[in-house]
C-alpha atoms as a PDB file:
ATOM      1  CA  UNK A   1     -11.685  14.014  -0.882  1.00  0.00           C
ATOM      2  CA  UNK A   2     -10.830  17.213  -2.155  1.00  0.00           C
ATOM      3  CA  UNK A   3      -7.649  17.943  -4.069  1.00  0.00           C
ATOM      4  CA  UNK A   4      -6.280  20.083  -1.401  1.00  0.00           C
ATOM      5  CA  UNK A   5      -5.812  17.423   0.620  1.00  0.00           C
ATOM      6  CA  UNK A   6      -2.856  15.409   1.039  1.00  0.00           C
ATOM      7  CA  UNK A   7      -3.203  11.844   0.436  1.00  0.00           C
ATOM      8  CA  UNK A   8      -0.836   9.099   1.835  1.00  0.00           C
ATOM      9  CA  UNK A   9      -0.325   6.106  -0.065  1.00  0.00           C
ATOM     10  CA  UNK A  10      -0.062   2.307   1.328  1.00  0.00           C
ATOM     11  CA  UNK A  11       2.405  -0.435   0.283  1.00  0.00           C
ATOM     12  CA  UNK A  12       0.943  -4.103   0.897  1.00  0.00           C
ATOM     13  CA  UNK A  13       3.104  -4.738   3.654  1.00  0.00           C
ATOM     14  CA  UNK A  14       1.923  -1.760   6.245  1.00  0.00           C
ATOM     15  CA  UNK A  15      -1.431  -3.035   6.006  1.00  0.00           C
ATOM     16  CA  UNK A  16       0.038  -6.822   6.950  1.00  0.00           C
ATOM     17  CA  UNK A  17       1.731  -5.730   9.557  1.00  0.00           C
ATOM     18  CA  UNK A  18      -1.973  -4.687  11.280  1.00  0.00           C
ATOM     19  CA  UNK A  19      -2.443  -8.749  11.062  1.00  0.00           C
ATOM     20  CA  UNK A  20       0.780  -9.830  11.878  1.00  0.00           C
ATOM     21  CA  UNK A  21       1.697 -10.732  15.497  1.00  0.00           C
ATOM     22  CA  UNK A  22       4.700 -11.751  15.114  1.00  0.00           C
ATOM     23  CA  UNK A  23       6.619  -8.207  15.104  1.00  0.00           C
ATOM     24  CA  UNK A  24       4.396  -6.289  18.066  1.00  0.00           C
ATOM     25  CA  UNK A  25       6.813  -2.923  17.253  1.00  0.00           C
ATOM     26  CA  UNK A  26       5.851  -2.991  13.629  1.00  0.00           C
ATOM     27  CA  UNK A  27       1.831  -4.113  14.271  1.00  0.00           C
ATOM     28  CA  UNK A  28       1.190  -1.523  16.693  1.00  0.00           C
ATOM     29  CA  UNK A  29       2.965   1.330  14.515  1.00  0.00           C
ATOM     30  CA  UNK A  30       1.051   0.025  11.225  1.00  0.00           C
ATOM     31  CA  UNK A  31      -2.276   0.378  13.386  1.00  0.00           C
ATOM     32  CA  UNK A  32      -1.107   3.989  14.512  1.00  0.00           C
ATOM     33  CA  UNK A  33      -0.168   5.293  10.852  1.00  0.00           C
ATOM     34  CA  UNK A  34      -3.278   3.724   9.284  1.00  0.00           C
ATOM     35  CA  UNK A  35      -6.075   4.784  12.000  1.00  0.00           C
ATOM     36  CA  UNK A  36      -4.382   8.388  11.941  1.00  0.00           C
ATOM     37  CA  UNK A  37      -4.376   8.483   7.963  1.00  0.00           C
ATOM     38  CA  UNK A  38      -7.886   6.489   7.983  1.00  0.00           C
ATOM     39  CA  UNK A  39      -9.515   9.612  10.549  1.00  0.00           C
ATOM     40  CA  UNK A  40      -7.769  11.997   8.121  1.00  0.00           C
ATOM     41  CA  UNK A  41      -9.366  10.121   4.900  1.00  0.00           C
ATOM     42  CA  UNK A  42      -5.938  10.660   3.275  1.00  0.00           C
ATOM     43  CA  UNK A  43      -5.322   7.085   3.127  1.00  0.00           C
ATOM     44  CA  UNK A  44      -5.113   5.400  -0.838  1.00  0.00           C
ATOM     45  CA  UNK A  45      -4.984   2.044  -1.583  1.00  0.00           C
ATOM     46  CA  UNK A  46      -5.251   0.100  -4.981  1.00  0.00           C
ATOM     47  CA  UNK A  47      -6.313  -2.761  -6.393  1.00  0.00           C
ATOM     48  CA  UNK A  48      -3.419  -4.667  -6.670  1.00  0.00           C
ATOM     49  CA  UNK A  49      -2.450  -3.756  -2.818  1.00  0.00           C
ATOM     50  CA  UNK A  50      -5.997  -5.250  -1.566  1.00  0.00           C
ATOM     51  CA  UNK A  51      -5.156  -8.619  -4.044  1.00  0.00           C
ATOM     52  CA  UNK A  52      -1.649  -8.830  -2.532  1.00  0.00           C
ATOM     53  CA  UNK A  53      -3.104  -8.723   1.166  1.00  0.00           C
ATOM     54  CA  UNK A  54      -5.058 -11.505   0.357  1.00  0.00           C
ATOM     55  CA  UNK A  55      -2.400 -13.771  -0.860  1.00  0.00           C
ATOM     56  CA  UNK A  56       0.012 -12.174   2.168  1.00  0.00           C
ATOM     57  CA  UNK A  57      -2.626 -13.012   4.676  1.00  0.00           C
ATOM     58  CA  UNK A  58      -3.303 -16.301   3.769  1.00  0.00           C
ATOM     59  CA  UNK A  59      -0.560 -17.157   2.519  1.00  0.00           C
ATOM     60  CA  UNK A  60       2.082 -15.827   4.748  1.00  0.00           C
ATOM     61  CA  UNK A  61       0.049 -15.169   7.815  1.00  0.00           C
ATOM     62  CA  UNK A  62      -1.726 -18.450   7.777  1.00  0.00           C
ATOM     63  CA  UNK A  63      -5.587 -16.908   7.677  1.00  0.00           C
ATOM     64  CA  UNK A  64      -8.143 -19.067   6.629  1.00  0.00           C
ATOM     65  CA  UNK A  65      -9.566 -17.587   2.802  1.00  0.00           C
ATOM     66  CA  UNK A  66     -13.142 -16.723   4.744  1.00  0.00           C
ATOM     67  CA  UNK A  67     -10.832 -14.455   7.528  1.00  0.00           C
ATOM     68  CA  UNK A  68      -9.153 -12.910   4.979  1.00  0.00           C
ATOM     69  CA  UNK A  69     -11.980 -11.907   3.115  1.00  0.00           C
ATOM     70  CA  UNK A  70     -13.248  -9.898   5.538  1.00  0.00           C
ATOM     71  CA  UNK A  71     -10.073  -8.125   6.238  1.00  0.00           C
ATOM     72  CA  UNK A  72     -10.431  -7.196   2.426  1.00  0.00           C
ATOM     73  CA  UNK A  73     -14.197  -5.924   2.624  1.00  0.00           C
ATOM     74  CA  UNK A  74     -13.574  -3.995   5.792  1.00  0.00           C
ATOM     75  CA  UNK A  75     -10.910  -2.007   3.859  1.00  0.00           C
ATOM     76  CA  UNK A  76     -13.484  -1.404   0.541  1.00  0.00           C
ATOM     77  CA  UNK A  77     -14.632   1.976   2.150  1.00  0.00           C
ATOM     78  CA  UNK A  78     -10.973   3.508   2.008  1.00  0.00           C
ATOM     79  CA  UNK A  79      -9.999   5.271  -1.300  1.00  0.00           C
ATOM     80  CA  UNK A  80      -8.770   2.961  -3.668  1.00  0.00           C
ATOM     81  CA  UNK A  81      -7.294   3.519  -6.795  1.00  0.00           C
ATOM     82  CA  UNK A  82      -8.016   0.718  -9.480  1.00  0.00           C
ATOM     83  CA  UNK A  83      -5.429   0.145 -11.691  1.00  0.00           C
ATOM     84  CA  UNK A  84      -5.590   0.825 -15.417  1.00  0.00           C
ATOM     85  CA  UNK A  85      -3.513   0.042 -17.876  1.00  0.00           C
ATOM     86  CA  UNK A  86      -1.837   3.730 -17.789  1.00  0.00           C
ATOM     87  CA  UNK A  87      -0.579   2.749 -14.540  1.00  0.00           C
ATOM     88  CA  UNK A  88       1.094  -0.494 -15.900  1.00  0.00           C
ATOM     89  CA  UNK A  89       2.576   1.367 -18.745  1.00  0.00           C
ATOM     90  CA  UNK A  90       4.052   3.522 -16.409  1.00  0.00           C
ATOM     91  CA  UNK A  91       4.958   0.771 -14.050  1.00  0.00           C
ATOM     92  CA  UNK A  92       7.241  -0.370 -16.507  1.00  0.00           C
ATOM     93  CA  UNK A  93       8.841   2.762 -17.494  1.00  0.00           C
ATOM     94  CA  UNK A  94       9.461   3.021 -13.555  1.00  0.00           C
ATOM     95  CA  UNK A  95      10.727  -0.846 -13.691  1.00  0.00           C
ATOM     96  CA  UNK A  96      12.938   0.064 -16.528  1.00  0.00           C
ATOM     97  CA  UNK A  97      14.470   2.948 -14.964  1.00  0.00           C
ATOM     98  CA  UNK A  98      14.700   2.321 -11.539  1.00  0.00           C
ATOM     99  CA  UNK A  99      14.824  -1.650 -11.361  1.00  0.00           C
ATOM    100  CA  UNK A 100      12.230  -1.874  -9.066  1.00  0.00           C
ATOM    101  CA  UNK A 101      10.044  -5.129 -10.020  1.00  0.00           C
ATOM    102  CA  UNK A 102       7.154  -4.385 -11.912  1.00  0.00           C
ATOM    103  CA  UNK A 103       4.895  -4.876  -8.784  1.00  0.00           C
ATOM    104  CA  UNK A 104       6.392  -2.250  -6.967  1.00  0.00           C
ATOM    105  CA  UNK A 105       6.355  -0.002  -9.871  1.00  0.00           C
ATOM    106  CA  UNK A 106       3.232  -0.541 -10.000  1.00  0.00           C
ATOM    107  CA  UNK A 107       2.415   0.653  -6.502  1.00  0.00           C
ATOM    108  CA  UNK A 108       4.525   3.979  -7.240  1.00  0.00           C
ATOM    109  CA  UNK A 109       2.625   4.225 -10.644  1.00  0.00           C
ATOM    110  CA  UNK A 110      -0.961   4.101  -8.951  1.00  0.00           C
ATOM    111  CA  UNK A 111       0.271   6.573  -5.932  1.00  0.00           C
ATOM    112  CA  UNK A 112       1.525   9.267  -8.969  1.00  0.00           C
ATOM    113  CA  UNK A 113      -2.150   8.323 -10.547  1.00  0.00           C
ATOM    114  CA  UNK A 114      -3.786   9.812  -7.496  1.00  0.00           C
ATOM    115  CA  UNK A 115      -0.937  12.603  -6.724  1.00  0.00           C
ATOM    116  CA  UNK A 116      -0.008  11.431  -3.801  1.00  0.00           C
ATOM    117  CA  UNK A 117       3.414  12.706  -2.247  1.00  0.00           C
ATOM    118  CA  UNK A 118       4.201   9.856  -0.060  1.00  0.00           C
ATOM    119  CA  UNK A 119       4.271   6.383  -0.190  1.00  0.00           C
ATOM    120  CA  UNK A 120       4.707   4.404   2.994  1.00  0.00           C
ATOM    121  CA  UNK A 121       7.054   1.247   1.671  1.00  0.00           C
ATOM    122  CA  UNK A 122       9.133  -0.844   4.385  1.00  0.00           C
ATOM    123  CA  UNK A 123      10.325  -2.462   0.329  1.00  0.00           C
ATOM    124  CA  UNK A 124      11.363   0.267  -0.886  1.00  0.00           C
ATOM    125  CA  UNK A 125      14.078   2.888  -0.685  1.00  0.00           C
ATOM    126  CA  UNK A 126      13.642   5.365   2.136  1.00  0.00           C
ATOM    127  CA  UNK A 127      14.064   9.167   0.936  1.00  0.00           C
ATOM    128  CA  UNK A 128      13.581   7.848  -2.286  1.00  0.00           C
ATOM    129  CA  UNK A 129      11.646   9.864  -4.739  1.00  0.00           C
ATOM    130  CA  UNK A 130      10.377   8.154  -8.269  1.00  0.00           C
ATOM    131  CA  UNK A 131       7.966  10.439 -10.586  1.00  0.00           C
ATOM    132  CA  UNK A 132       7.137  12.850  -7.558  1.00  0.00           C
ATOM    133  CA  UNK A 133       6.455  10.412  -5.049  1.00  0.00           C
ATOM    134  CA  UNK A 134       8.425  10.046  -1.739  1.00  0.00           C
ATOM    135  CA  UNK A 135       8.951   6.982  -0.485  1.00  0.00           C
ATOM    136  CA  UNK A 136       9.030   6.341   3.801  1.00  0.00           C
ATOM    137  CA  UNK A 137       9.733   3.615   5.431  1.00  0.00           C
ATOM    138  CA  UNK A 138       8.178   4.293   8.976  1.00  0.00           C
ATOM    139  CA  UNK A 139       9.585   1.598  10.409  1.00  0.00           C
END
């Protein structure tokens, strides 16, 4: 990916929503915004957002651990951002400030990492932008 190119970063909860059947509306738009961003390769994930689809899917979702593994390995070819401990100083400057929990500062911290401009969040505060990143809710 070149640095031209806009990247769009994921929240946890629009990539449940792909595996979630119990909200059609929301599944089928989280499958539209993530093949579209996927087929433009601006998509970025992190780390922490592949760990906390694990525990969502299982979890939450009811998936047995082997199903939900292979959700996680078919999303290891996307851009993903692994987070450092820069991020999680930052994260807690953005906690600090903004009162956000630490694991959604976090998520901010590792989209500003990777200069992305938007951040799709249903958690978060549409319009919102923290250190340069917008977040959407496209729900």
């Amino acid at each position: 990916m070149s640095y031209t190119e806009t990247k769009i970063f994921l929240d946890t909860n629009i990539l449940a929503y792909i595996f979630d059947s119990r909200d059609i509306a929301k599944k089928t738009k989280a499958k539209e915004l993530f093949s579209k961003l996927v087929i433009e390769n601006s998509c970025m994930i992190s780390t922490q957002v592949l760990q906390e689809l694990f525990n969502v899917v299982t979890k939450k979702l009811k998936y047995s651990k082997a199903d939900a593994q292979k959700i996680i390995t078919s999303l290891l070819n996307l851009n993903i951002h692994q987070v450092s401990t820069t991020d999680i100083q930052l994260a807690m400057n953005i906690s600090s400030e903004s009162q956000f929990t630490i694991y959604d500062s976090l998520i901010i911290a590792a989209a500003k990492s990777e200069n992305c401009t938007t951040l799709y969040s249903e958690d978060l505060n549409d319009g919102q932008v923290v250190e340069g990143v917008k977040i959407v809710n496209p729900f």
